[in-house]
Coordinates of C-alpha atoms in Angstrom, one line a residue:
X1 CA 152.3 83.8 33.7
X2 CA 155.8 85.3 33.0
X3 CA 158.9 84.4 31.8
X4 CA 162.2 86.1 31.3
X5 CA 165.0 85.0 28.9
X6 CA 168.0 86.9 29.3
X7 CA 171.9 86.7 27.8
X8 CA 175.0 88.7 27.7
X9 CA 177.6 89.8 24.7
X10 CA 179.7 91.8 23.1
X11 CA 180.2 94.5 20.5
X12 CA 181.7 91.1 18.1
X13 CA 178.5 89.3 19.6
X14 CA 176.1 91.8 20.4
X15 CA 173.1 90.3 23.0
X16 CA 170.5 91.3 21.2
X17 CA 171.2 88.5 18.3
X18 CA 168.5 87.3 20.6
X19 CA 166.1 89.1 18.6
X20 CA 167.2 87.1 15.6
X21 CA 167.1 83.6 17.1
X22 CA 163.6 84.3 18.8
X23 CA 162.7 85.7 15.2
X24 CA 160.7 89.1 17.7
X25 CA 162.6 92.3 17.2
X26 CA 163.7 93.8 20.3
X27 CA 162.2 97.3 19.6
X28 CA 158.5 96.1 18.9
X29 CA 156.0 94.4 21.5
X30 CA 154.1 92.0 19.8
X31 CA 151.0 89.9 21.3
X32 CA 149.7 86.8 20.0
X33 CA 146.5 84.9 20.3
X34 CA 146.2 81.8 22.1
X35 CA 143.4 79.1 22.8
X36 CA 143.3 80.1 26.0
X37 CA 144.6 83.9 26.3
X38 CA 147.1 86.6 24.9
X39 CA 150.4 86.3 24.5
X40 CA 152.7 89.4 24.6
X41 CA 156.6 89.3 23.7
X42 CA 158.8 92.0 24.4
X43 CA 161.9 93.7 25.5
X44 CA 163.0 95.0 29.2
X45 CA 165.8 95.6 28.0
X46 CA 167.9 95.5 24.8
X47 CA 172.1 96.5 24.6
X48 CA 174.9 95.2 22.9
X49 CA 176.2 94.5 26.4
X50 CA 172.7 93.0 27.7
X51 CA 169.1 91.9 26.2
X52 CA 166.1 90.4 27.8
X53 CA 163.0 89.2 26.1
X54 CA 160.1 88.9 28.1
X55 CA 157.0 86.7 27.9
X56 CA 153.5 87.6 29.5
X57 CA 150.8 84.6 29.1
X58 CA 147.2 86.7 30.4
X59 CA 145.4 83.8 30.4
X60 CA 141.5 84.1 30.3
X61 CA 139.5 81.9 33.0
X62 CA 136.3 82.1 31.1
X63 CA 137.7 80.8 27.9
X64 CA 139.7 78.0 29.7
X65 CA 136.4 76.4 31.3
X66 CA 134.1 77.1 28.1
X67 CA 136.7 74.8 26.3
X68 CA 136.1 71.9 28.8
X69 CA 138.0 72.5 31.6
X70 CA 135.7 71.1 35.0
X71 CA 133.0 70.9 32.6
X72 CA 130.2 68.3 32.9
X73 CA 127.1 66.8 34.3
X74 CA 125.4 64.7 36.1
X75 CA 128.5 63.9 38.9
X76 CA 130.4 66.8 37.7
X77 CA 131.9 68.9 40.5
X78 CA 129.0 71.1 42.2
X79 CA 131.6 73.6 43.4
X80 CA 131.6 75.8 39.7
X81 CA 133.4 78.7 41.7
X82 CA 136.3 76.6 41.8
X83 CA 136.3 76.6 38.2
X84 CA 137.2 80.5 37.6
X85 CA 139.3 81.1 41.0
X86 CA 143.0 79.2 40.5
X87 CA 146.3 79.4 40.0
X88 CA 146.4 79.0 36.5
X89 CA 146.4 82.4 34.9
X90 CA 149.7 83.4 38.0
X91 CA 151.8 79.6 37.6
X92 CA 153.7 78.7 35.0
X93 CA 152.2 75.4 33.4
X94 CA 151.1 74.1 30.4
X95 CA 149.4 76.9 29.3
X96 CA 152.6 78.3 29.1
X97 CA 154.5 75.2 27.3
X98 CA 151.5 75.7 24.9
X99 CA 151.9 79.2 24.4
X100 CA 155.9 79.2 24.4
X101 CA 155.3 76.2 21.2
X102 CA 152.9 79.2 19.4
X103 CA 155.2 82.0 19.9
X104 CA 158.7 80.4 19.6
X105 CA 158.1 78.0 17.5
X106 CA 160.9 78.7 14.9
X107 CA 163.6 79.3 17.9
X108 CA 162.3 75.6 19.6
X109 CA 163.5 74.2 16.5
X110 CA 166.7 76.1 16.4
X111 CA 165.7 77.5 12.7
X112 CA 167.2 80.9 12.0
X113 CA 168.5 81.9 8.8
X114 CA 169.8 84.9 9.3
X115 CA 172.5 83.4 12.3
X116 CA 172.5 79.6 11.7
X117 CA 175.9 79.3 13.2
X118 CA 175.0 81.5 16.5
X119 CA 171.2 79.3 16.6
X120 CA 173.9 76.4 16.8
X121 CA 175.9 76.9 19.3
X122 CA 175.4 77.1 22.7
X123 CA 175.5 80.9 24.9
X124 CA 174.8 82.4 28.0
X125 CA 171.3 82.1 29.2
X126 CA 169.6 83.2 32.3
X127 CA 166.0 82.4 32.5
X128 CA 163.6 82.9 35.1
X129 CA 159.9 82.3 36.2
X130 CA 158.7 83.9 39.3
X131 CA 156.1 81.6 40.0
X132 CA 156.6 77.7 39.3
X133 CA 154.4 74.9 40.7
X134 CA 156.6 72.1 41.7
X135 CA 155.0 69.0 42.9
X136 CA 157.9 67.4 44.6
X137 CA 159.4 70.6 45.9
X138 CA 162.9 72.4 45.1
X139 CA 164.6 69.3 45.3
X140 CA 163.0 68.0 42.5
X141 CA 163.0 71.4 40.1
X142 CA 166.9 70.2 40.6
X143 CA 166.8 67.1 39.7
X144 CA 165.2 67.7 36.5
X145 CA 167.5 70.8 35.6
X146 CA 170.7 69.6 37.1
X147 CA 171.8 67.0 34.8
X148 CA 170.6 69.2 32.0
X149 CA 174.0 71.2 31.0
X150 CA 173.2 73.9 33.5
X151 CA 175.8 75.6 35.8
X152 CA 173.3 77.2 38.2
X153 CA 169.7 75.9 39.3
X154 CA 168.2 78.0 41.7
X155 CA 164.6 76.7 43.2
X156 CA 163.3 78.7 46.1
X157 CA 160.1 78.1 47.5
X158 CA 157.7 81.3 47.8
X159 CA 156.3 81.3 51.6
X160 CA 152.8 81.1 51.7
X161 CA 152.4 84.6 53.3
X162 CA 155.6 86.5 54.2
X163 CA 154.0 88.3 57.0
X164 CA 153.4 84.8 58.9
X165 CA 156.8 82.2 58.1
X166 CA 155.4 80.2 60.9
X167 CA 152.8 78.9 57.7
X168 CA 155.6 77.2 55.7
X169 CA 156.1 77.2 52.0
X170 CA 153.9 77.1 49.3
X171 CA 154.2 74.4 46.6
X172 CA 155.7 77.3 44.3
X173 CA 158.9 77.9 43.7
X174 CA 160.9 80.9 41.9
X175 CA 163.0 79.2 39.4
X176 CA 167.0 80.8 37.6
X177 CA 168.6 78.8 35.3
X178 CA 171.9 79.5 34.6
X179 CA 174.1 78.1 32.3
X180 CA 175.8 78.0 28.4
X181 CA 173.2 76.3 26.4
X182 CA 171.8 76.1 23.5
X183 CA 168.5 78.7 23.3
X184 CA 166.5 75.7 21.0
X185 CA 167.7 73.0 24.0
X186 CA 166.7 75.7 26.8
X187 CA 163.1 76.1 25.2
X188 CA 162.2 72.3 24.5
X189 CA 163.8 71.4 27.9
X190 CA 161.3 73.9 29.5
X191 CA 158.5 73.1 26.9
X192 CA 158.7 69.8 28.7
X193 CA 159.4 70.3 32.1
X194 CA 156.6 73.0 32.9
X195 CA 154.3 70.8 32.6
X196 CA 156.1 68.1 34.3
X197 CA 156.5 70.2 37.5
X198 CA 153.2 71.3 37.8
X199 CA 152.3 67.4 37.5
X200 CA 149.1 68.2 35.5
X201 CA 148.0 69.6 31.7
X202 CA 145.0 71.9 30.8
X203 CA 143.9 69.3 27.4
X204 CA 143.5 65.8 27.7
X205 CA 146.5 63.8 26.4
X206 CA 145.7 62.3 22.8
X207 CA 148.1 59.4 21.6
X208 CA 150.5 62.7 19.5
X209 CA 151.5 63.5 22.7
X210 CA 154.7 60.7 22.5
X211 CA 155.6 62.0 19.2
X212 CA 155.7 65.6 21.0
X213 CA 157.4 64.3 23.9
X214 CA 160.2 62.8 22.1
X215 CA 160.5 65.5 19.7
X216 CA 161.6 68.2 22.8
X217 CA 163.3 65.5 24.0
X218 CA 165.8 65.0 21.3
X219 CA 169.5 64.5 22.4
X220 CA 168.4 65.0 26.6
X221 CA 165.4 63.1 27.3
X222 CA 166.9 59.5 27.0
X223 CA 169.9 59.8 28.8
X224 CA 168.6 61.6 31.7
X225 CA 168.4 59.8 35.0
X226 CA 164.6 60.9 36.2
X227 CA 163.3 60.0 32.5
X228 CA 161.1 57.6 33.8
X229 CA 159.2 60.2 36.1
X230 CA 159.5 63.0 32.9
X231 CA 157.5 60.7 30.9
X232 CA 154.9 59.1 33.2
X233 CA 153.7 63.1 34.4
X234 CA 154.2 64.7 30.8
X235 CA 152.0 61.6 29.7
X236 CA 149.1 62.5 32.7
X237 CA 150.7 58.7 33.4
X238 CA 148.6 57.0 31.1
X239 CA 150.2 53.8 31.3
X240 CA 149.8 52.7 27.2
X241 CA 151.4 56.0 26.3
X242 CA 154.0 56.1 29.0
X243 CA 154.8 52.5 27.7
X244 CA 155.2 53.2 24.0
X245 CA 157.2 56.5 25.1
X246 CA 159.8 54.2 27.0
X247 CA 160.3 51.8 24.5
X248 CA 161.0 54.7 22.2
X249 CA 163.8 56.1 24.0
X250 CA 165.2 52.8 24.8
X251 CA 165.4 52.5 21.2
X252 CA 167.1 55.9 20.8
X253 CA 169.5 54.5 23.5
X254 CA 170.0 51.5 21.6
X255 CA 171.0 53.8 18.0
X256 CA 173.2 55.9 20.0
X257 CA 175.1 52.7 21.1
X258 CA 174.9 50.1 18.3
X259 CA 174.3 52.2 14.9
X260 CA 171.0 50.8 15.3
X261 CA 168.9 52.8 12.4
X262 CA 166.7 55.8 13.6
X263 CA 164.3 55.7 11.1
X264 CA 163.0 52.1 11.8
X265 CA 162.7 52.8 16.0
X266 CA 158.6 54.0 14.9
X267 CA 158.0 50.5 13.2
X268 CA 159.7 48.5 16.0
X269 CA 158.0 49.6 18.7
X270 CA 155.8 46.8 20.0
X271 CA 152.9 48.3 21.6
X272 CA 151.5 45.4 22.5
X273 CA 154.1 44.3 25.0
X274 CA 154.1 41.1 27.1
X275 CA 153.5 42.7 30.3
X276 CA 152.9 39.7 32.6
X277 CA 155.9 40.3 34.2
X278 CA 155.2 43.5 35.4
X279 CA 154.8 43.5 39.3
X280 CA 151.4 44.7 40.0
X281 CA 151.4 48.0 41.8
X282 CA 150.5 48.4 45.2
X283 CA 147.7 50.8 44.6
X284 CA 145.9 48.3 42.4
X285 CA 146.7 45.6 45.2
X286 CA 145.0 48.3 47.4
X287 CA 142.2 48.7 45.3
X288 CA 141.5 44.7 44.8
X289 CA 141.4 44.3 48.4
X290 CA 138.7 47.4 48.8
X291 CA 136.6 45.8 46.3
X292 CA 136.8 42.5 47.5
X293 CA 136.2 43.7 51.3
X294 CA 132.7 46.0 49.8
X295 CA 131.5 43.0 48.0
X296 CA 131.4 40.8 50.3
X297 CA 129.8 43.4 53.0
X298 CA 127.4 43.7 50.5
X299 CA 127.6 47.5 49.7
X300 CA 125.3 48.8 47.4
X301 CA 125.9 52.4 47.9
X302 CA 129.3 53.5 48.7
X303 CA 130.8 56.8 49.8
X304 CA 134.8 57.3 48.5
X305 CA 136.2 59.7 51.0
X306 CA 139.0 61.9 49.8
X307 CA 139.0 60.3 46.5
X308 CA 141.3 62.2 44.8
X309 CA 141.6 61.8 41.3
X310 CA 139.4 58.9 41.1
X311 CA 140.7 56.1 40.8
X312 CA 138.6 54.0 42.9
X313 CA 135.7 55.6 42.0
X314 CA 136.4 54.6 38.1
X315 CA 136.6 51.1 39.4
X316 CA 133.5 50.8 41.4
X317 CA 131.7 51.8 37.8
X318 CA 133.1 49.0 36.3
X319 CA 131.1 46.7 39.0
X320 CA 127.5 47.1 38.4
X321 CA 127.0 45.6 42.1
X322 CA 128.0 49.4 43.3
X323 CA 124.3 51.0 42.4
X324 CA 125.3 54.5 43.6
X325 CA 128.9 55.7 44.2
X326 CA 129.8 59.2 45.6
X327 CA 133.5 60.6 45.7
X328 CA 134.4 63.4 48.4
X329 CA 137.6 65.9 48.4
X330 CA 138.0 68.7 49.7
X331 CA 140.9 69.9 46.2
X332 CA 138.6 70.8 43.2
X333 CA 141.9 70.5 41.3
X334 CA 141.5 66.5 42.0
X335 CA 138.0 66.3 41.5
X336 CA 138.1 68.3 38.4
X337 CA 140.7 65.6 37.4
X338 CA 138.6 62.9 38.4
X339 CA 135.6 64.3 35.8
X340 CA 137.8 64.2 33.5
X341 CA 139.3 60.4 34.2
X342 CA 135.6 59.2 34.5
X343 CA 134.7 61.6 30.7
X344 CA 131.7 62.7 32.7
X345 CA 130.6 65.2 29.9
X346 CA 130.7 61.9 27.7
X347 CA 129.1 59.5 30.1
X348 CA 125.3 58.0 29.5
X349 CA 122.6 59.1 31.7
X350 CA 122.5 55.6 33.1
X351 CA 125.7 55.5 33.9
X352 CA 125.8 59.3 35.0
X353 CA 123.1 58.7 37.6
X354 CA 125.5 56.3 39.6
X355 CA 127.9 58.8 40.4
X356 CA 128.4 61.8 42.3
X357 CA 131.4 63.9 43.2
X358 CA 131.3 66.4 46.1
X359 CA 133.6 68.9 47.2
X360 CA 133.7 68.7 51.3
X361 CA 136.1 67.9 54.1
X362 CA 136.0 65.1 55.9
X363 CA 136.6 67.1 58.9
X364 CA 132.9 68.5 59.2
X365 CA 130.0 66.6 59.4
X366 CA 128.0 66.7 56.5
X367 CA 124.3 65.5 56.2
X368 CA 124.0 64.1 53.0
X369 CA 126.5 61.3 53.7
X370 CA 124.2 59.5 56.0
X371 CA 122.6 56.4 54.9
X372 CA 125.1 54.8 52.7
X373 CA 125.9 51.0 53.0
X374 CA 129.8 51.7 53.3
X375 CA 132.6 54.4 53.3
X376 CA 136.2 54.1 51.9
X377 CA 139.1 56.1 53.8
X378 CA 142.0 55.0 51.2
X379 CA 145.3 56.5 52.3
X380 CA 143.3 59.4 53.8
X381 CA 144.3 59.3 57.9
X382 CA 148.2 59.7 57.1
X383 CA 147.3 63.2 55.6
X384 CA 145.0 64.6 58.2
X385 CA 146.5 66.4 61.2
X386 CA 146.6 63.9 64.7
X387 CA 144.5 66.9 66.3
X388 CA 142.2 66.5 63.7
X389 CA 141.6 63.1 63.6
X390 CA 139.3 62.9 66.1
X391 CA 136.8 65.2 64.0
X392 CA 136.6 63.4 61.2
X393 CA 136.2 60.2 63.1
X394 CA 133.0 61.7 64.5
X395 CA 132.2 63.2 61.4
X396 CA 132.4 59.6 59.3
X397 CA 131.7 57.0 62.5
X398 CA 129.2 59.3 64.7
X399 CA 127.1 61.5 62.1
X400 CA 127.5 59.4 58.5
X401 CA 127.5 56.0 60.3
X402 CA 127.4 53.7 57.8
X403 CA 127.5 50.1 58.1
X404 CA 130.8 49.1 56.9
X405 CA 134.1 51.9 57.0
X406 CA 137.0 50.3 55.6
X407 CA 140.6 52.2 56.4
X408 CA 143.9 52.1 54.5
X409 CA 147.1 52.9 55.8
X410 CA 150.7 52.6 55.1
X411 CA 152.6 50.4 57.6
X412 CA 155.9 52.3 58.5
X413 CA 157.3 49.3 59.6
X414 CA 157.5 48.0 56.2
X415 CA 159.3 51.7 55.2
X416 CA 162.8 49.6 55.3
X417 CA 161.5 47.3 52.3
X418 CA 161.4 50.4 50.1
X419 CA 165.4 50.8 49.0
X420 CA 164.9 54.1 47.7
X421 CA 163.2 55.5 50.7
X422 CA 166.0 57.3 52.8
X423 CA 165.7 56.0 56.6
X424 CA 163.7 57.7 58.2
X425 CA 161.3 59.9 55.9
X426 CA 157.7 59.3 55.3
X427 CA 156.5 57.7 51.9
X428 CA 155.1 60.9 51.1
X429 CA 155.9 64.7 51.8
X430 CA 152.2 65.3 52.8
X431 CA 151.8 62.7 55.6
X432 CA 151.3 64.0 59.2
X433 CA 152.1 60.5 60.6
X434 CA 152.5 56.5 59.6
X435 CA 151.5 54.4 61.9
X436 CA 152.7 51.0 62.9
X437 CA 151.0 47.8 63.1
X438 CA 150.3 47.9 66.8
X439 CA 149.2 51.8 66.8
X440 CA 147.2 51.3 64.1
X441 CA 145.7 48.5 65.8
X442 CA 145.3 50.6 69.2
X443 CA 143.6 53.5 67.2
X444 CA 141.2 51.7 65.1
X445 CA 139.9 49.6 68.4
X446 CA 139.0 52.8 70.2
X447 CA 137.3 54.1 67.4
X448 CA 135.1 50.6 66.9
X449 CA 134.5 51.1 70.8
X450 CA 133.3 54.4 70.9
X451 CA 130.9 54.2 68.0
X452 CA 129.5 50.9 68.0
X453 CA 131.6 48.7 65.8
X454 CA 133.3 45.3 65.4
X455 CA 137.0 46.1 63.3
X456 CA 139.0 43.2 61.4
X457 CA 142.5 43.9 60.1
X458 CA 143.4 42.9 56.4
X459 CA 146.9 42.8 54.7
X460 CA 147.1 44.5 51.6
X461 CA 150.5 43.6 49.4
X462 CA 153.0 41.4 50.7
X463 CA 152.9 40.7 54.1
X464 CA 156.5 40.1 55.6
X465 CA 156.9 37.7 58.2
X466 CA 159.1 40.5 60.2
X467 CA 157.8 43.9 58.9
X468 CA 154.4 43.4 57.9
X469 CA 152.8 44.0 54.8
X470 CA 153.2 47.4 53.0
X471 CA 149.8 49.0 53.7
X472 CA 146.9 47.7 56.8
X473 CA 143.5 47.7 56.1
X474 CA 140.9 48.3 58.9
X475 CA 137.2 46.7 58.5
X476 CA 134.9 48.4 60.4
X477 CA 131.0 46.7 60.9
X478 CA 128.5 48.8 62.8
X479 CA 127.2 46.6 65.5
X480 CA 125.1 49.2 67.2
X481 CA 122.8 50.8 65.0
X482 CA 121.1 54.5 66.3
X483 CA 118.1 53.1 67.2
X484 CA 119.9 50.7 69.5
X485 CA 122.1 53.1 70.5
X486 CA 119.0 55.3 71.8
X487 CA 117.4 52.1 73.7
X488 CA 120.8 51.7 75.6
X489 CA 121.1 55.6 76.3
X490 CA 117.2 55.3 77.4
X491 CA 117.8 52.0 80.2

């Protein structure tokens, strides 16, 4: 991971007062050791006129899954590889947040007694990262900088091979900020963001991490308008924390505004908030209607395919009814997630035996998915190519085959509900394709035809008397089993 930090001056100002506000002296490289690699700090360059301090995170892959990372048994991933080969030692994340807290951590909280007056005031900065996961794309790597004092905010997205454009872009991005800032308000600002972008941290995500949040936050994080989205992914969007966080800053707001006093915002945070008010989301909607379609199929054993970073699967646990429960995906990155959402490493054997998690694609056909009393497809058709549909419907209906299939999709009919949805985009940057009622509908019958099943429709959410409801649920119930199957081949 690397990291430049560059400013200008002049022979009144010299540049490399950077030195003194990062407390590392421009003529000496210096490494440091880190829970999770070495950290080296030094200068490419170093003139009155010009300085640039450099920071190189080598993280080692070994260390980072001896500490916990993908570890654990029973239903723990069974793809290990996936473990060592990543993007995490080449991306800035927040390996580099934590390392950049280690290594700066006099200059994040803009001590420097040999230039308090120049660690005060803000200068010209130009810092870059050549390799910056951004869930949500260059567009969003701006809206996060943007409103953050900045005059410049570049965010272009690194093809995924340069020799073949045709591919696309990757989800990386090479970031420049430019701008006259603050060097302790740069730092915290990235300290938070980093992590934010990549949509993911390497250590779970204690209750200390609000107090850390709104620390780096200080005089920015409030007031700016995605703060909402900031919190929830530096949180890992555990709702209880991303709750206390918000009340927090709404304090903040409030002291800025009414003289309301600082010191007291820790004691009046309720954290046991009166949330029955809170609309009820439309995954968990989604999820309700899952359980209550398995349950009354009568689904013992039940396969979650592409289930992501678990959620459903933590649910079925909770339901003893669900006697063995295996997740599918073909991203280790969620799987390894979803380990660590279910604590895997901390789960009793009991409770271990019920669950497995498999890395596969739902494309292929894969023998040990046969048998199983149901399959879940949750938001999983939308992301799959239309020439690839047909495989994995032979791969689910005509090789697993199990008695019950239940399909979610969004309905883009009820797209023009959503007011922040610009007309005409999909609810999410990955979907191939949203259906409508009627194709939906058309689809799912030929598929019930082909293979030997009766299909019911179900709404989930709201269902609008002119749109529809937000997301269509398909029950599928084998009709013909194999052996039937064969007698009819056989007449």
């Amino acid at each position: 991971m690397f990291l430049t930090i560059s400013t200008t001056g002049t022979p009144e100002r010299p540049a490399t007062d950077l030195g003194f506000l990062l407390h590392k002296h421009p003529e000496k490289a210096q490494t440091f050791s880190t829970s999770h690699g070495t950290a080296h700090v030094f200068y490419p360059e170093a003139s009155e006129e010009r300085c640039t301090a450099a920071l190189l995170l080598e993280v080692d892959a070994v260390a980072l899954v001896r500490r916990g990372k993908g570890k654990g048994r029973g239903g723990a991933p069974d793809a290990a590889l996936a473990q060592y080969v990543n993007d995490r030692p080449y991306a800035a994340s927040s390996l580099l947040s934590v390392a950049m807290s280690t290594v700066f951590k006099s200059a994040l909280s803009g001590a420097c007694k040999a230039m308090p007056e120049r660690a005060a005031a803000p200068m010209e900065l130009r810092i870059e990262a050549p390799a910056l996961p951004a869930r949500g794309g260059a567009e969003l790597v701006r809206k996060l900088f943007g409103p953050l004092g900045w005059s410049r905010v570049e965010a272009v997205a690194v093809p995924l091979d340069e020799e073949f454009p045709e591919w696309g872009d990757s989800r990386y991005v090479r970031l420049v900020l430019e701008g006259e800032v603050r060097l302790a308000d740069a730092l915290r600002q990235l300290y938070v963001l980093l992590p934010v972008l990549d949509d993911a941290k390497h250590y779970w995500v204690a209750p200390d991490e609000v107090d850390k949040l709104l620390r780096a936050g200080e005089g920015w994080l409030a007031e700016h308008p995605e703060h909402k989205l900031i919190t929830s992914r530096y949180l890992s969007r555990r709702w209880g924390l991303t709750r206390q966080a918000m009340q927090r800053l709404e304090l903040v707001r409030l002291a800025e505004s009414d003289d309301l006093d600082v010191e007291s915002i820790d004691n009046a945070v309720d954290e046991s908030a009166d949330t029955e008010d809170r609309p009820v989301p439309l995954a968990v909607q989604r999820r309700d209607a899952i359980l209550a379609a398995l349950t009354a199929a009568g689904a013992g054993r039940v396969l979650d395919l592409g289930c992501g970073q678990g959620q459903l699967v933590q649910a079925l646990l909770k339901d003893t009814r669900f006697t063995e429960i295996v997740g599918v995906d073909v991203s280790m990155r969620a799987l390894t997630i979803a380990s660590r959402r279910l604590k895997l490493d901390r789960m009793g054997e009991r409770q271990a035996a019920r669950v497995t998690l498999r890395q596969g694609s739902l494309t292929y056909t894969d023998k040990r998915l046969k048998g199983y009393d149901a399959a879940v497809l949750s938001e999983v058709i939308e992301h799959v190519d239309l020439a690839r549909l047909p495989a994995l419907e032979f791969a689910v209906f005509g090789s697993a085959r199990p008695r019950t299939v239940l399909v979610t999709t969004p309905n883009v009919e009820y797209n023009v509900r959503w007011e922040t949805l610009p007309a005409g985009h999909a609810r999410h940057g990955d979907h191939r394709f949203e259906w409508t009622r009627a194709e939906f509908r058309d689809w799912a019958g030929e598929v019930a035809g082909r293979h030997g099943y009766d299909v019911e429709f179900v709404p989930v959410g709201p269902d609008d008397p002119e749109v529809g409801p937000p997301t269509q649920m398909a029950v599928f119930t084998m009709t013909r089993t194999d052996e039937t199957e064969k007698e009819a081949k056989a007449a």
